[in-house]
PDB file of C-alpha atoms in Angstrom:
ATOM      1  CA  MET A1161       3.035  27.215 176.895  1.00 35.00           C
ATOM      2  CA  PRO A1162       3.052  25.546 180.355  1.00 39.00           C
ATOM      3  CA  PHE A1163       6.261  23.564 179.867  1.00 35.00           C
ATOM      4  CA  THR A1164       8.419  26.284 178.333  1.00 35.00           C
ATOM      5  CA  THR A1165      10.526  28.828 180.214  1.00 36.00           C
ATOM      6  CA  ALA A1166      12.003  31.848 178.516  1.00 41.00           C
ATOM      7  CA  ALA A1167      15.608  32.704 179.135  1.00 45.00           C
ATOM      8  CA  CYS A1168      16.172  35.883 181.043  1.00 47.00           C
ATOM      9  CA  GLY A1169      18.636  38.496 179.882  1.00 47.00           C
ATOM     10  CA  ASP A1170      19.276  40.793 176.940  1.00 47.00           C
ATOM     11  CA  ASP A1171      19.235  38.129 174.222  1.00 47.00           C
ATOM     12  CA  GLU A1172      15.655  38.231 173.043  1.00 49.00           C
ATOM     13  CA  THR A1173      16.383  35.610 170.358  1.00 48.00           C
ATOM     14  CA  ALA A1174      17.389  32.910 172.809  1.00 46.00           C
ATOM     15  CA  ALA A1175      15.486  29.646 172.186  1.00 41.00           C
ATOM     16  CA  PRO A1176      13.059  28.745 174.907  1.00 38.00           C
ATOM     17  CA  GLU A1177      14.133  25.926 177.265  1.00 38.00           C
ATOM     18  CA  THR A1178      11.720  22.994 177.746  1.00 30.00           C
ATOM     19  CA  THR A1179      11.337  20.758 180.675  1.00 31.00           C
ATOM     20  CA  THR A1180       9.327  17.747 181.479  1.00 34.00           C
ATOM     21  CA  GLU A1181       9.419  18.110 185.263  1.00 38.00           C
ATOM     22  CA  ALA A1182       6.471  20.533 185.396  1.00 37.00           C
ATOM     23  CA  ALA A1183       4.415  18.089 183.337  1.00 41.00           C
ATOM     24  CA  GLN A1184       4.592  15.590 186.099  1.00 49.00           C
ATOM     25  CA  ASP A1185       2.749  18.045 188.457  1.00 53.00           C
ATOM     26  CA  ASP A1186      -0.151  18.606 186.089  1.00 70.00           C
ATOM     27  CA  TYR A1187      -1.188  15.355 184.542  1.00 81.00           C
ATOM     28  CA  PHE A1188      -4.714  15.352 186.272  1.00 83.00           C
ATOM     29  CA  ALA A1189      -5.208  19.050 187.044  1.00 79.00           C
ATOM     30  CA  SER A1190      -6.627  19.915 183.658  1.00 79.00           C
ATOM     31  CA  GLU A1191      -7.774  18.377 180.399  1.00 84.00           C
ATOM     32  CA  GLU A1192      -4.465  19.100 178.779  1.00 88.00           C
ATOM     33  CA  PHE A1193      -3.273  15.499 179.019  1.00 91.00           C
ATOM     34  CA  LEU A1194      -6.526  13.661 178.027  1.00 94.00           C
ATOM     35  CA  GLY A1195      -5.691  10.812 175.665  1.00 95.00           C
ATOM     36  CA  ARG A1196      -2.017  10.847 176.498  1.00 94.00           C
ATOM     37  CA  GLU A1197      -0.062   7.935 178.031  1.00 95.00           C
ATOM     38  CA  VAL A1198       1.617   8.734 181.314  1.00 93.00           C
ATOM     39  CA  THR A1199       3.501   6.825 184.031  1.00 94.00           C
ATOM     40  CA  VAL A1200       2.966   7.555 187.662  1.00 94.00           C
ATOM     41  CA  SER A1201       4.352   6.170 190.897  1.00 94.00           C
ATOM     42  CA  ALA A1202       2.303   6.724 194.052  1.00 95.00           C
ATOM     43  CA  VAL A1203       0.871   5.175 197.220  1.00 96.00           C
ATOM     44  CA  VAL A1204      -2.375   3.299 197.012  1.00 96.00           C
ATOM     45  CA  THR A1205      -4.851   5.103 199.301  1.00 96.00           C
ATOM     46  CA  ALA A1206      -7.878   2.817 198.684  1.00 95.00           C
ATOM     47  CA  VAL A1207      -8.873  -0.365 196.786  1.00 92.00           C
ATOM     48  CA  LEU A1208     -12.419   0.301 195.450  1.00 91.00           C
ATOM     49  CA  GLY A1209     -13.066  -2.957 193.533  1.00 86.00           C
ATOM     50  CA  ASP A1210     -11.604  -5.821 191.567  1.00 84.00           C
ATOM     51  CA  LYS A1211     -10.292  -3.470 188.937  1.00 90.00           C
ATOM     52  CA  SER A1212     -10.205  -0.074 190.538  1.00 93.00           C
ATOM     53  CA  PHE A1213      -8.146   1.692 193.105  1.00 94.00           C
ATOM     54  CA  VAL A1214      -7.059   5.144 194.220  1.00 96.00           C
ATOM     55  CA  LEU A1215      -3.672   6.663 194.410  1.00 96.00           C
ATOM     56  CA  ASP A1216      -2.279   9.685 196.249  1.00 95.00           C
ATOM     57  CA  GLY A1217      -2.398  12.058 193.345  1.00 92.00           C
ATOM     58  CA  SER A1218      -0.787  15.043 195.179  1.00 91.00           C
ATOM     59  CA  GLU A1219       2.339  14.912 192.913  1.00 90.00           C
ATOM     60  CA  TYR A1220       0.295  14.814 189.795  1.00 90.00           C
ATOM     61  CA  GLY A1221      -2.066  17.678 190.139  1.00 85.00           C
ATOM     62  CA  ASP A1222      -5.043  16.169 192.077  1.00 86.00           C
ATOM     63  CA  GLU A1223      -5.658  15.178 195.729  1.00 90.00           C
ATOM     64  CA  SER A1224      -6.562  11.608 194.687  1.00 93.00           C
ATOM     65  CA  LEU A1225      -6.271   9.654 191.421  1.00 95.00           C
ATOM     66  CA  LEU A1226      -8.652   7.019 190.284  1.00 96.00           C
ATOM     67  CA  VAL A1227      -7.070   4.129 188.479  1.00 96.00           C
ATOM     68  CA  LEU A1228      -9.095   1.563 186.484  1.00 96.00           C
ATOM     69  CA  SER A1229      -7.097  -1.548 185.484  1.00 92.00           C
ATOM     70  CA  ALA A1230      -7.674  -4.376 183.193  1.00 82.00           C
ATOM     71  CA  GLU A1231      -5.776  -6.421 185.791  1.00 73.00           C
ATOM     72  CA  GLU A1232      -7.691  -7.239 188.916  1.00 73.00           C
ATOM     73  CA  ALA A1233      -6.476  -5.280 191.929  1.00 65.00           C
ATOM     74  CA  GLY A1234      -7.204  -8.237 194.182  1.00 59.00           C
ATOM     75  CA  GLY A1235      -5.146 -10.496 191.963  1.00 65.00           C
ATOM     76  CA  MET A1236      -2.187  -8.148 192.468  1.00 73.00           C
ATOM     77  CA  ASP A1237      -2.900  -8.248 196.130  1.00 82.00           C
ATOM     78  CA  LEU A1238      -3.000  -4.379 196.313  1.00 88.00           C
ATOM     79  CA  GLN A1239      -3.520  -2.942 199.734  1.00 91.00           C
ATOM     80  CA  GLU A1240      -3.726   0.577 201.102  1.00 94.00           C
ATOM     81  CA  GLY A1241      -0.175   1.905 201.592  1.00 95.00           C
ATOM     82  CA  ASP A1242       1.414  -0.084 198.710  1.00 94.00           C
ATOM     83  CA  MET A1243       3.663   1.851 196.383  1.00 95.00           C
ATOM     84  CA  VAL A1244       2.782   1.196 192.697  1.00 95.00           C
ATOM     85  CA  GLN A1245       3.904   2.298 189.315  1.00 94.00           C
ATOM     86  CA  VAL A1246       1.094   2.657 186.774  1.00 94.00           C
ATOM     87  CA  THR A1247       1.259   3.328 183.087  1.00 94.00           C
ATOM     88  CA  GLY A1248      -1.900   4.236 181.297  1.00 94.00           C
ATOM     89  CA  THR A1249      -3.970   6.759 179.373  1.00 95.00           C
ATOM     90  CA  VAL A1250      -5.448   9.758 180.922  1.00 95.00           C
ATOM     91  CA  GLU A1251      -9.138   9.776 180.318  1.00 95.00           C
ATOM     92  CA  ASP A1252     -12.223  11.774 181.596  1.00 94.00           C
ATOM     93  CA  PHE A1253     -14.282   9.617 184.007  1.00 95.00           C
ATOM     94  CA  ALA A1254     -18.032   9.012 183.601  1.00 94.00           C
ATOM     95  CA  TYR A1255     -19.324   6.018 185.521  1.00 95.00           C
ATOM     96  CA  ALA A1256     -21.682   4.785 182.755  1.00 94.00           C
ATOM     97  CA  ASN A1257     -18.834   4.790 180.176  1.00 94.00           C
ATOM     98  CA  TYR A1258     -16.593   2.465 182.243  1.00 94.00           C
ATOM     99  CA  ARG A1259     -19.103   0.426 184.391  1.00 93.00           C
ATOM    100  CA  ASP A1260     -19.225  -2.740 182.211  1.00 91.00           C
ATOM    101  CA  GLN A1261     -15.642  -2.684 180.935  1.00 90.00           C
ATOM    102  CA  TYR A1262     -14.083  -2.528 184.515  1.00 90.00           C
ATOM    103  CA  GLY A1263     -16.947  -4.180 186.380  1.00 88.00           C
ATOM    104  CA  LEU A1264     -17.842  -1.147 188.485  1.00 91.00           C
ATOM    105  CA  ILE A1265     -20.631  -2.199 190.768  1.00 84.00           C
ATOM    106  CA  ASP A1266     -21.559   0.574 193.225  1.00 87.00           C
ATOM    107  CA  ASP A1267     -21.868   3.872 191.383  1.00 86.00           C
ATOM    108  CA  GLY A1268     -21.916   5.661 194.712  1.00 91.00           C
ATOM    109  CA  VAL A1269     -18.244   4.733 195.283  1.00 91.00           C
ATOM    110  CA  TYR A1270     -17.234   6.626 192.179  1.00 94.00           C
ATOM    111  CA  THR A1271     -19.286   9.687 192.552  1.00 92.00           C
ATOM    112  CA  THR A1272     -16.327  11.696 193.665  1.00 90.00           C
ATOM    113  CA  TYR A1273     -14.556  11.034 190.445  1.00 92.00           C
ATOM    114  CA  GLY A1274     -17.376  12.091 188.015  1.00 90.00           C
ATOM    115  CA  ASP A1275     -16.037  14.356 185.262  1.00 86.00           C
ATOM    116  CA  GLU A1276     -12.518  14.179 186.586  1.00 91.00           C
ATOM    117  CA  GLU A1277      -9.464  12.833 184.845  1.00 93.00           C
ATOM    118  CA  PHE A1278      -8.473   9.281 185.768  1.00 95.00           C
ATOM    119  CA  LEU A1279      -5.855   6.724 184.657  1.00 95.00           C
ATOM    120  CA  ALA A1280      -6.933   3.842 182.455  1.00 96.00           C
ATOM    121  CA  ALA A1281      -4.042   1.516 183.353  1.00 95.00           C
ATOM    122  CA  HIS A1282      -2.237  -0.593 180.720  1.00 91.00           C
ATOM    123  CA  SER A1283       0.237  -1.943 183.363  1.00 91.00           C
ATOM    124  CA  VAL A1284       0.476  -1.856 187.087  1.00 92.00           C
ATOM    125  CA  GLU A1285       3.604  -2.814 188.941  1.00 91.00           C
ATOM    126  CA  ALA A1286       3.002  -3.243 192.614  1.00 85.00           C
ATOM    127  CA  ASN A1287       5.398  -2.770 195.515  1.00 78.00           C
ATOM    128  CA  VAL A1288       7.897  -0.720 193.682  1.00 71.00           C
ATOM    129  CA  PRO A1289      10.665   0.767 195.746  1.00 70.00           C
ATOM    130  CA  THR A1290      10.082   4.414 196.763  1.00 62.00           C
ATOM    131  CA  GLU A1291      12.538   7.036 195.462  1.00 58.00           C
ATOM    132  CA  SER A1292      14.875   8.775 197.838  1.00 47.00           C
ATOM    133  CA  LYS A1293      14.658  12.540 197.740  1.00 45.00           C
TER     134      LYS A1293
END
């Protein structure tokens, strides 16, 4: 179980301790989260189209994270370098399955994301403050 840690020591009957912190690191590294709703906060690294953009996915298990949104990215005035918070469902990307729904025009732009997990956004909040670490 990836989100369970066993207690160390002599007590073999100790209940496992669960944590959600590790889950944040793995949303897009495997198929484990397909179909689940997640919220991520990250920097926009590219705006690909009216309803698609890319986030820095390094904190969530992938180098880059494709986001498809019902809201138009241009209408949100998203630009490279903006910090956004996105809530959506983790899905497996296949260009033909999402082309019409999200108005994806140039399939060559999306080739990199074929058969990878992406975020089908339900809400996008632009220009959120960054967290201090």
